[in-house]
Coordinates of C-alpha atoms in Angstrom, one line a residue:
Chain U
M1 CA -25.7 79.0 5.5
D2 CA -27.2 81.9 3.7
R3 CA -25.8 85.3 4.1
W4 CA -28.9 87.2 3.3
W5 CA -27.2 90.5 3.6
L6 CA -24.6 89.6 1.0
G7 CA -27.5 89.3 -1.4
P8 CA -28.0 87.2 -4.5
G9 CA -24.5 87.8 -5.6
S10 CA -23.3 85.1 -3.3
F11 CA -23.1 81.5 -4.4
S12 CA -25.6 79.9 -2.1
G13 CA -28.3 82.2 -3.5
A14 CA -29.0 84.1 -0.4
S15 CA -31.8 86.5 -1.1
L16 CA -32.0 90.2 -0.8
H17 CA -35.6 89.8 0.0
P18 CA -36.4 88.7 3.5
G19 CA -38.2 85.3 3.5
F20 CA -37.0 84.8 -0.1
Y21 CA -33.9 82.9 0.7
N22 CA -33.8 80.6 -2.2
R23 CA -34.2 82.4 -5.5
F24 CA -33.6 79.3 -7.5
D25 CA -36.7 77.5 -6.1
M26 CA -39.2 80.3 -6.4
S27 CA -42.0 78.3 -7.6
D28 CA -41.8 75.5 -5.1
F29 CA -43.6 76.4 -1.9
H30 CA -43.2 73.0 -0.4
N31 CA -39.5 73.1 -0.9
R32 CA -39.4 76.5 0.8
S33 CA -41.2 75.3 3.9
Q34 CA -38.9 72.4 4.1
V35 CA -35.8 74.6 3.9
S36 CA -37.4 77.0 6.4
A37 CA -37.8 74.1 8.9
R38 CA -34.1 73.5 8.7
R39 CA -33.2 77.2 9.4
S40 CA -36.0 77.9 11.7
D41 CA -34.4 80.8 13.6
Y42 CA -34.3 83.8 11.3
I43 CA -36.5 82.4 8.5
W44 CA -39.4 82.0 10.9
Q45 CA -39.7 85.7 11.3
Y46 CA -39.7 86.3 7.6
E47 CA -41.9 83.5 6.8
Y48 CA -44.5 85.2 8.9
Y49 CA -44.3 88.4 6.9
D50 CA -44.1 86.5 3.7
D51 CA -47.3 84.6 4.2
E52 CA -49.3 87.5 5.6
E53 CA -48.2 90.5 3.5
P54 CA -46.2 90.3 0.4
V55 CA -44.7 93.5 -0.7
S56 CA -47.3 95.2 -2.7
F57 CA -46.7 97.9 -5.2
D58 CA -50.2 99.3 -5.2
G59 CA -50.8 102.9 -4.4
L60 CA -47.2 104.2 -4.5
K61 CA -47.3 107.9 -4.3
A62 CA -43.8 108.6 -5.6
H63 CA -41.7 107.0 -8.3
R64 CA -40.7 103.5 -7.2
Y65 CA -37.0 104.2 -7.6
S66 CA -37.3 107.4 -5.6
I67 CA -35.0 106.2 -2.8
V68 CA -32.3 105.2 -5.4
I69 CA -32.6 108.5 -7.1
G70 CA -32.6 110.4 -3.9
F71 CA -29.5 108.5 -2.6
W72 CA -27.5 109.2 -5.8
V73 CA -28.5 112.8 -6.0
G74 CA -27.5 113.2 -2.3
L75 CA -24.2 111.6 -2.9
A76 CA -23.4 113.7 -6.0
V77 CA -24.4 116.9 -4.1
F78 CA -22.1 115.8 -1.2
V79 CA -19.1 115.2 -3.4
I80 CA -19.6 118.5 -5.3
F81 CA -20.1 120.4 -2.1
M82 CA -16.9 118.9 -0.7
F83 CA -15.1 120.0 -3.8
F84 CA -16.4 123.5 -3.5
V85 CA -15.6 123.7 0.2
L86 CA -12.0 122.7 -0.6
T87 CA -11.7 125.3 -3.4
L88 CA -13.1 127.9 -1.1
L89 CA -10.6 127.0 1.5
T90 CA -7.9 127.7 -1.1
K91 CA -9.3 131.1 -1.7
T92 CA -9.7 132.3 1.9
G93 CA -6.9 134.6 2.8
G94 CA -6.2 135.3 -0.8
P95 CA -4.0 137.8 -2.6
H96 CA -5.6 140.9 -1.0
Q97 CA -4.6 139.7 2.5
E98 CA -1.0 139.2 1.6
N99 CA 0.1 142.8 1.5
P100 CA -0.5 143.7 5.2
D101 CA 0.9 140.4 6.2
S102 CA 4.0 140.7 4.1
V103 CA 5.9 142.9 6.6
E104 CA 5.1 140.5 9.5
K105 CA 6.0 137.5 7.4
H106 CA 9.3 139.1 6.5
Q107 CA 10.2 138.9 10.1
R108 CA 9.0 135.4 10.5
P109 CA 11.6 133.5 8.4
E110 CA 14.5 134.4 10.6
G111 CA 12.6 133.7 13.8
R112 CA 11.3 130.4 12.7
L113 CA 14.7 129.3 11.3
V114 CA 16.5 130.2 14.4
E115 CA 13.9 128.3 16.4
F116 CA 14.6 125.3 14.3
N117 CA 18.3 125.6 14.5
G118 CA 18.0 125.3 18.2
H119 CA 15.2 122.9 18.7
Q120 CA 15.3 120.2 16.2
E121 CA 13.1 117.8 18.0
E122 CA 10.3 120.2 18.9
N123 CA 7.6 119.8 16.3
D124 CA 4.4 120.0 18.1
K125 CA 3.7 123.5 16.9
A126 CA 2.2 122.7 13.6
F127 CA 1.7 126.4 12.8
S128 CA 5.3 127.3 13.5
R129 CA 6.6 125.3 10.6
P130 CA 4.7 126.6 7.7
L131 CA 7.5 128.2 5.7
L132 CA 10.0 125.5 6.2
E133 CA 7.6 122.7 5.4
G134 CA 6.2 124.4 2.4
S135 CA 9.6 125.4 1.0
R136 CA 11.0 121.9 1.7
S137 CA 8.1 120.5 -0.2
Y138 CA 9.3 121.7 -3.5
F139 CA 12.7 120.1 -3.3
N140 CA 12.9 117.5 -0.7
F141 CA 14.1 115.1 -3.3
Y142 CA 17.1 117.1 -4.2
I143 CA 17.9 118.0 -0.6
S144 CA 18.1 114.3 0.2
E145 CA 20.7 113.9 -2.6
E146 CA 22.6 116.8 -1.2
D147 CA 22.3 115.5 2.3
Q148 CA 23.5 112.1 1.3
A149 CA 26.4 113.4 -0.7
Q150 CA 27.7 115.8 1.9
E151 CA 26.9 114.4 5.3
K152 CA 27.1 110.7 5.0
Q153 CA 29.5 110.2 7.9
K154 CA 27.5 111.9 10.7
P155 CA 25.0 109.6 12.3
E156 CA 22.4 112.2 13.1
D157 CA 22.5 113.5 9.6
K158 CA 22.3 110.0 8.3
K159 CA 19.1 109.6 10.3
R160 CA 17.9 112.8 8.8
S161 CA 18.7 111.7 5.4
T162 CA 16.7 108.6 5.8
K163 CA 13.9 110.9 7.0
V164 CA 14.2 112.9 3.9
I165 CA 14.1 109.8 1.7
A166 CA 10.8 109.0 3.4
G167 CA 9.9 112.6 2.8
R168 CA 10.8 112.3 -0.7
H169 CA 8.6 109.2 -1.1
L170 CA 5.8 111.0 0.7
C171 CA 6.0 114.3 -1.1
S172 CA 6.7 112.6 -4.4
S173 CA 3.3 111.0 -4.1
E174 CA 1.7 114.3 -4.8
I175 CA 4.2 115.9 -7.1
D176 CA 3.6 113.8 -10.2
E177 CA 4.8 116.1 -12.8
M178 CA 7.7 117.3 -10.8
D179 CA 9.0 113.8 -10.5
E180 CA 8.3 113.0 -14.1
D181 CA 10.4 116.0 -15.0
N182 CA 13.1 114.7 -12.8
E183 CA 13.0 111.3 -14.1
E184 CA 13.1 112.5 -17.6
S185 CA 16.2 114.5 -16.8
G186 CA 17.9 111.4 -15.7
G187 CA 17.1 110.4 -12.2
H188 CA 16.9 112.5 -9.1
Q189 CA 19.1 115.4 -10.3
P190 CA 18.8 118.8 -8.9
L191 CA 16.7 121.1 -10.9
N192 CA 18.5 123.1 -13.5
G193 CA 17.2 126.4 -12.1
L194 CA 18.5 125.6 -8.7
T195 CA 22.0 124.7 -9.8
E196 CA 22.1 127.9 -11.8
N197 CA 21.4 129.7 -8.7
S198 CA 24.9 129.1 -7.3
M199 CA 24.1 128.0 -3.8
T200 CA 26.8 128.4 -1.4
D201 CA 28.0 125.6 0.9
R202 CA 26.6 127.4 3.9
E203 CA 23.2 127.6 2.2
C204 CA 23.3 123.9 1.4
A205 CA 24.3 123.0 5.0
F206 CA 21.6 125.3 6.2
M207 CA 19.0 123.7 4.0
S208 CA 20.0 120.2 4.8
H209 CA 19.2 120.7 8.5
F210 CA 15.6 121.1 7.7
N211 CA 14.7 117.8 6.3
I212 CA 11.1 117.8 7.2
P213 CA 9.2 115.2 5.2
N214 CA 6.2 116.9 3.9
F215 CA 3.8 114.7 2.2
V216 CA 0.9 117.0 1.3
N217 CA 1.7 119.2 -1.5
L218 CA -1.8 119.0 -2.9
D219 CA -1.4 122.5 -4.0
Q220 CA 1.6 121.6 -6.1
S221 CA 0.4 118.2 -7.3
S222 CA 0.7 117.8 -11.0
T223 CA 0.2 121.3 -12.2
L224 CA 3.6 122.7 -11.6
G225 CA 5.3 123.1 -14.9
E226 CA 9.0 123.4 -15.2
D227 CA 8.9 127.1 -15.0
D228 CA 7.2 127.0 -11.7
L229 CA 9.9 124.7 -10.3
L230 CA 12.6 126.9 -11.7
Y231 CA 11.1 130.1 -10.5
E232 CA 9.6 129.5 -7.1
P233 CA 12.2 127.4 -5.3
S234 CA 15.0 129.6 -6.6
V235 CA 13.3 132.7 -5.3
V236 CA 12.5 131.1 -2.0
L237 CA 16.0 129.9 -1.6
E238 CA 17.4 133.3 -2.4
R239 CA 15.1 135.0 0.0
Q240 CA 15.7 132.5 2.8
S241 CA 19.4 132.7 2.3
Q242 CA 19.3 136.4 2.5
A243 CA 17.2 136.3 5.6
Y244 CA 19.6 133.8 7.1
N245 CA 22.6 135.9 6.2
A246 CA 21.0 139.0 7.5
H247 CA 20.2 137.2 10.8
R248 CA 23.7 135.9 11.1
D249 CA 25.2 139.3 10.4
T250 CA 23.2 140.9 13.2
H251 CA 24.7 138.5 15.7
Chain W
M1 CA -50.7 82.7 -4.7
N2 CA -47.7 83.8 -2.8
N3 CA -45.5 83.1 -5.8
T4 CA -47.7 85.1 -8.2
A5 CA -47.5 88.0 -5.7
M6 CA -43.8 87.7 -5.8
N7 CA -43.7 87.7 -9.5
Q8 CA -45.7 90.9 -9.6
T9 CA -42.8 92.9 -8.2
D10 CA -42.3 96.1 -10.1
C11 CA -38.6 96.2 -9.3
P12 CA -37.0 93.1 -10.6
E13 CA -33.5 92.4 -9.5
V14 CA -31.0 94.1 -11.8
K15 CA -28.6 91.5 -12.9
V16 CA -25.1 92.4 -13.9
P17 CA -23.8 90.1 -16.7
F18 CA -21.0 87.8 -15.6
P19 CA -18.4 89.1 -18.1
V20 CA -18.5 92.5 -16.4
F21 CA -17.8 90.8 -13.0
F22 CA -15.0 88.8 -14.5
T23 CA -13.4 91.7 -16.3
V24 CA -13.4 94.0 -13.3
G25 CA -12.3 91.1 -11.1
I26 CA -9.4 90.0 -13.2
V27 CA -8.1 93.5 -14.0
S28 CA -8.2 94.6 -10.4
L29 CA -6.5 91.3 -9.4
A30 CA -3.7 91.9 -11.9
E31 CA -3.1 95.5 -10.8
N32 CA -3.1 94.8 -7.1
L33 CA -1.0 91.7 -7.4
L34 CA 1.5 93.8 -9.4
V35 CA 1.6 96.4 -6.6
V36 CA 2.1 93.8 -3.9
V37 CA 4.9 92.0 -5.8
A38 CA 6.6 95.3 -6.6
V39 CA 6.6 96.5 -3.0
I40 CA 7.7 93.2 -1.6
R41 CA 10.5 92.6 -4.0
T42 CA 12.0 96.1 -4.0
R43 CA 14.2 96.9 -1.1
N44 CA 13.9 100.6 -1.1
L45 CA 10.1 100.4 -1.0
H46 CA 10.2 98.9 2.5
S47 CA 9.0 102.0 4.3
P48 CA 5.9 102.3 6.4
M49 CA 3.8 104.1 3.8
Y50 CA 4.5 101.6 1.1
C51 CA 3.8 98.8 3.6
F52 CA 0.4 100.2 4.2
M53 CA -0.3 100.5 0.5
C54 CA 0.9 97.0 0.0
S55 CA -1.5 95.8 2.6
L56 CA -4.3 97.7 0.9
A57 CA -3.4 96.1 -2.4
A58 CA -3.3 92.7 -0.8
F59 CA -6.8 93.1 0.6
N60 CA -8.0 94.2 -2.8
T61 CA -6.4 91.2 -4.3
I62 CA -8.2 88.9 -1.9
A63 CA -11.5 90.7 -2.6
S64 CA -11.2 90.4 -6.4
L65 CA -9.9 86.8 -6.1
S66 CA -12.8 85.6 -3.9
K67 CA -15.4 87.5 -5.9
T68 CA -14.2 86.1 -9.2
W69 CA -14.0 82.6 -7.8
E70 CA -17.6 83.0 -6.5
N71 CA -18.8 84.1 -9.9
L72 CA -17.1 81.1 -11.5
M73 CA -18.9 78.9 -9.1
I74 CA -22.2 80.6 -9.8
V75 CA -21.6 80.1 -13.5
F76 CA -20.8 76.4 -13.0
A77 CA -23.8 76.0 -10.8
D78 CA -26.1 77.7 -13.3
V79 CA -24.8 75.4 -16.0
G80 CA -25.3 72.5 -13.8
H81 CA -21.9 71.2 -13.0
L82 CA -22.2 72.0 -9.3
K83 CA -24.8 71.4 -6.7
K84 CA -26.1 74.4 -4.9
R85 CA -26.7 72.9 -1.5
G86 CA -24.0 70.3 -1.3
P87 CA -21.8 70.3 1.8
T88 CA -18.6 71.2 0.0
E89 CA -20.3 74.0 -1.8
T90 CA -21.7 75.5 1.3
D91 CA -18.3 75.2 3.0
L92 CA -16.6 76.9 0.1
D93 CA -19.3 79.5 0.1
D94 CA -18.5 80.1 3.8
V95 CA -14.9 80.5 3.0
M96 CA -15.5 82.9 0.1
D97 CA -17.9 85.1 2.1
S98 CA -15.5 85.3 5.0
L99 CA -12.7 86.3 2.7
L100 CA -14.9 89.0 1.2
C101 CA -15.8 90.3 4.6
M102 CA -12.2 90.2 5.6
S103 CA -11.1 92.2 2.5
F104 CA -13.9 94.8 3.0
V105 CA -12.9 95.5 6.6
G106 CA -9.3 95.3 5.7
S107 CA -9.5 97.8 2.9
I108 CA -11.3 100.3 5.1
S109 CA -8.7 99.8 7.8
S110 CA -5.9 100.2 5.3
F111 CA -7.3 103.5 4.1
L112 CA -7.5 104.7 7.7
A113 CA -3.9 103.5 8.3
I114 CA -2.7 105.4 5.2
A115 CA -4.5 108.6 6.3
V116 CA -3.1 108.4 9.8
D117 CA 0.4 107.7 8.5
R118 CA 0.2 110.8 6.2
Y119 CA -1.1 112.8 9.1
I120 CA 1.8 111.8 11.3
T121 CA 4.2 112.7 8.5
I122 CA 2.9 116.2 8.4
F123 CA 2.2 117.1 11.9
H124 CA 4.9 115.1 13.7
A125 CA 7.4 115.4 10.9
L126 CA 10.6 115.5 12.9
R127 CA 9.6 112.6 15.1
Y128 CA 8.1 110.6 12.2
H129 CA 10.9 108.0 12.2
N130 CA 10.6 107.5 15.9
I131 CA 6.9 107.2 15.9
M132 CA 6.5 105.1 12.8
T133 CA 9.3 102.5 12.9
M134 CA 9.2 99.4 10.8
Q135 CA 8.5 97.3 13.9
R136 CA 5.5 99.4 14.7
T137 CA 4.3 99.3 11.2
G138 CA 4.6 95.5 11.2
A139 CA 2.7 95.4 14.5
I140 CA 0.0 97.6 13.2
L141 CA -0.3 95.5 10.0
G142 CA -0.4 92.3 12.0
L143 CA -3.1 93.7 14.2
I144 CA -5.2 94.8 11.2
W145 CA -4.9 91.4 9.5
T146 CA -5.7 89.5 12.7
L147 CA -8.7 91.7 13.5
C148 CA -10.0 91.4 10.0
A149 CA -9.7 87.6 10.0
V150 CA -11.4 87.3 13.4
L151 CA -14.2 89.7 12.3
A152 CA -14.7 87.9 9.1
V153 CA -15.1 84.6 10.8
L154 CA -17.5 86.1 13.3
M155 CA -19.5 87.8 10.6
V156 CA -19.9 84.7 8.7
K157 CA -20.8 82.5 11.7
F158 CA -23.3 85.0 13.1
S159 CA -24.5 86.6 9.9
D160 CA -28.1 86.3 10.9
S161 CA -27.6 88.6 13.8
Y162 CA -28.3 92.2 13.4
F163 CA -25.6 93.2 15.9
I164 CA -22.8 92.2 13.5
I165 CA -24.3 94.3 10.7
I166 CA -24.7 97.3 13.0
C167 CA -21.1 96.9 14.0
F168 CA -20.0 96.8 10.4
I169 CA -22.0 99.9 9.5
V170 CA -20.8 101.8 12.6
F171 CA -17.2 100.9 11.7
F172 CA -17.6 102.2 8.2
I173 CA -19.1 105.5 9.4
I174 CA -16.4 106.1 12.0
S175 CA -13.7 105.3 9.4
L176 CA -15.3 107.6 6.9
A177 CA -15.5 110.5 9.4
A178 CA -11.9 109.9 10.5
I179 CA -10.5 109.8 6.9
C180 CA -12.5 112.9 6.0
F181 CA -11.3 114.9 9.0
L182 CA -7.6 113.9 8.6
Y183 CA -7.5 114.7 4.9
V184 CA -9.3 118.0 5.2
Y185 CA -7.1 119.0 8.1
M186 CA -4.0 118.2 6.1
F187 CA -5.3 120.1 3.1
M188 CA -6.0 123.1 5.2
M189 CA -2.5 123.0 6.6
A190 CA -1.1 122.8 3.1
R191 CA -3.1 125.9 2.1
I192 CA -1.7 127.8 5.0
H193 CA 1.8 126.8 4.2
A194 CA 1.4 127.7 0.5
R195 CA 0.0 131.1 1.5
N196 CA 2.8 131.7 3.9
I197 CA 5.4 130.9 1.2
A198 CA 3.5 133.1 -1.2
A199 CA 3.7 135.9 1.3
L200 CA 7.5 135.8 1.5
P201 CA 8.9 139.0 0.2
G202 CA 9.6 138.9 -3.4
C203 CA 7.4 135.9 -4.0
G204 CA 3.9 135.8 -5.2
R205 CA 3.5 139.3 -6.4
D206 CA 2.8 139.0 -10.0
K207 CA -0.4 137.8 -11.6
S208 CA 1.1 134.8 -13.2
Q209 CA 2.2 133.5 -9.8
H210 CA -1.3 133.8 -8.5
K211 CA -2.8 132.1 -11.5
R212 CA -0.3 129.3 -11.2
R213 CA -0.9 128.9 -7.5
W214 CA -4.7 129.0 -8.0
G215 CA -4.3 126.3 -10.7
S216 CA -2.3 124.1 -8.4
N217 CA -4.7 124.7 -5.5
M218 CA -7.5 123.6 -7.7
R219 CA -5.6 120.4 -8.6
G220 CA -5.1 119.8 -4.9
A221 CA -8.7 120.1 -4.2
L222 CA -9.5 117.8 -7.1
T223 CA -7.0 115.2 -5.9
L224 CA -8.6 115.2 -2.5
T225 CA -12.1 115.1 -3.9
I226 CA -11.2 112.1 -6.1
L227 CA -9.6 110.3 -3.2
F228 CA -12.4 110.7 -0.8
G229 CA -15.2 110.8 -3.4
A230 CA -14.2 107.5 -4.9
F231 CA -14.2 105.9 -1.5
V232 CA -17.7 107.3 -0.7
V233 CA -19.2 106.6 -4.1
C234 CA -18.0 103.0 -4.2
W235 CA -18.6 102.0 -0.6
A236 CA -21.7 103.9 0.5
P237 CA -24.3 102.2 -1.7
F238 CA -23.5 98.8 -0.1
F239 CA -23.8 100.1 3.4
V240 CA -27.0 101.9 2.6
H241 CA -28.2 98.5 1.4
L242 CA -27.3 97.0 4.7
I243 CA -29.1 99.7 6.6
I244 CA -32.2 99.3 4.4
I245 CA -32.3 95.6 4.9
M246 CA -32.5 96.2 8.7
V247 CA -34.7 99.2 8.7
C248 CA -37.4 98.7 6.1
P249 CA -37.5 95.1 4.8
L250 CA -41.0 95.4 3.5
N251 CA -41.2 98.9 2.0
P252 CA -41.6 98.8 -1.8
Y253 CA -39.3 101.8 -2.2
C254 CA -36.7 100.0 -0.2
E255 CA -37.1 96.9 -2.3
C256 CA -36.4 98.8 -5.4
Y257 CA -33.2 100.0 -3.8
R258 CA -32.3 96.4 -2.9
S259 CA -32.9 95.2 -6.4
L260 CA -29.8 97.1 -7.5
F261 CA -27.6 95.0 -5.2
Q262 CA -25.4 93.5 -7.9
L263 CA -24.6 97.0 -9.3
H264 CA -23.5 98.0 -5.8
V265 CA -21.2 95.0 -5.6
V266 CA -19.7 95.9 -9.0
L267 CA -19.1 99.4 -7.6
M268 CA -17.2 97.9 -4.7
M269 CA -15.1 95.8 -6.9
S270 CA -14.4 98.7 -9.2
H271 CA -13.0 100.5 -6.2
A272 CA -10.5 97.7 -5.9
L273 CA -9.7 98.5 -9.5
I274 CA -9.1 102.2 -9.1
D275 CA -7.3 102.0 -5.8
P276 CA -3.9 101.4 -7.3
A277 CA -4.5 104.4 -9.6
I278 CA -5.2 106.8 -6.8
Y279 CA -2.8 105.5 -4.1
A280 CA 0.0 103.3 -5.4
F281 CA 0.6 104.6 -8.9
R282 CA 0.8 108.2 -7.8
M283 CA 4.0 107.4 -6.0
A284 CA 6.9 108.2 -8.2
E285 CA 9.1 105.6 -6.6
L286 CA 6.7 102.8 -7.5
R287 CA 6.3 104.0 -11.0
H288 CA 10.1 104.2 -11.3
T289 CA 10.3 100.6 -10.1
F290 CA 7.8 99.5 -12.6
R291 CA 9.5 101.2 -15.5
K292 CA 12.8 99.7 -14.5
R293 CA 11.4 96.2 -14.3
L294 CA 9.5 96.5 -17.5
F295 CA 12.7 97.7 -19.3
C296 CA 14.6 94.8 -17.8
L297 CA 11.9 92.4 -19.0
K298 CA 11.8 93.9 -22.5
W299 CA 15.6 93.8 -22.6
K300 CA 15.7 90.1 -21.5
L301 CA 13.0 89.2 -24.1

């Protein structure tokens, strides 16, 4: 049976041209009518067209490949437009908007962290997890190691550690260079900058509670050099630990 | 008279040489088979995301296998070793076409499954392991494969009906829209998170931080564009071909588009070639597994 819509690339020689179902027997009209008698259903319609009006190329106003050209130009424009829309999305709410928000955001870490301390299973507020997810994204891989090392015995933490392993898989998908740096330094070792930061046990335990697998680090994918990794997570850790300590001290 | 009219067509069919088909088919077969074997044989890659990627690679393997086999048969038939209309040949052709259809539908379903899995990872992160258990993953994959097999058989049996083609096209457009929406939404959330981190006191104040973040944001946009753009560029021409066959079978402009059919099929096969590069080989775990196995192999040799 000819799959006419699969075109001449298919073995049985199905045609891309309606009524032209047998490209290997083009010159034999008698053959064609015989074959058409066997497949009377759909060939019959096309035989009608074929006998009456062959496709004529006379009087074409535009270039004959105009649909092809138009299609590919449209596709290229769509892809480039999508790229520009995505880069514009990265620029909205840029540096100039961060100053007025900084005071407000300074208050946010404590609030969000306390929320998460209390409500581990509530996760439907996507917007309420921005800081944690983003910060976790940098070093999920090393948190999983910490988590596994420290809290192996507890069942709920074991569950969390498996979550983080998934998170590590997921987030590592987009953090090419980061993982290559890690692998070069001999497996999944904590980053040098982070160990130099002298994290306290409390901070480690605090961090290990928030094992949110975060896959999309498109913003960090493959461009973070080692100095990024050393600087940003360490600063984030410091700030968050300070915020946490400040919050704890007030209670 | 009719034949001479046919021979006067200004848009002769553009033929892609067989070596191109063979090269693309064999390279994509090797890559995807490698991914499938690596995921199946490595214990710690048995997670939902890797299962979906393995399924995608399996569908790509089937597509390249059946297309390469079909090309082999065409070569033999051109040379004269095979009959074109014999019963075994038509049956084999049925099987190959249905495998191709199955792999097309399956690839698109796997992309959708991967996008949904990534979406759940981000927006239902704490409940991810309750939502996406391995049993559910297995059930979803079983459903996808069964549906694809049934659809493939139906498509091949009723290929002369327009209804099937319309369903195929509608399925493609819906999957495209869903994938686009999911990824753009995830991208926007990632932007918001990055901005919030940057707005933490003490972070993101100096120019070099901004520059670095801008560079990484650009890379994120580029990644997403490549992912989605490759899907659209490789799959859309074939579907436009289907639409054109239904809508304007006699228009000369449409015939010129249809004459490029083999190029469009090569594009679809090359998508099976680049899929491992943009999905599977970006996962560090998988690369790590490959390196370990290669070292073991070299050491043994």
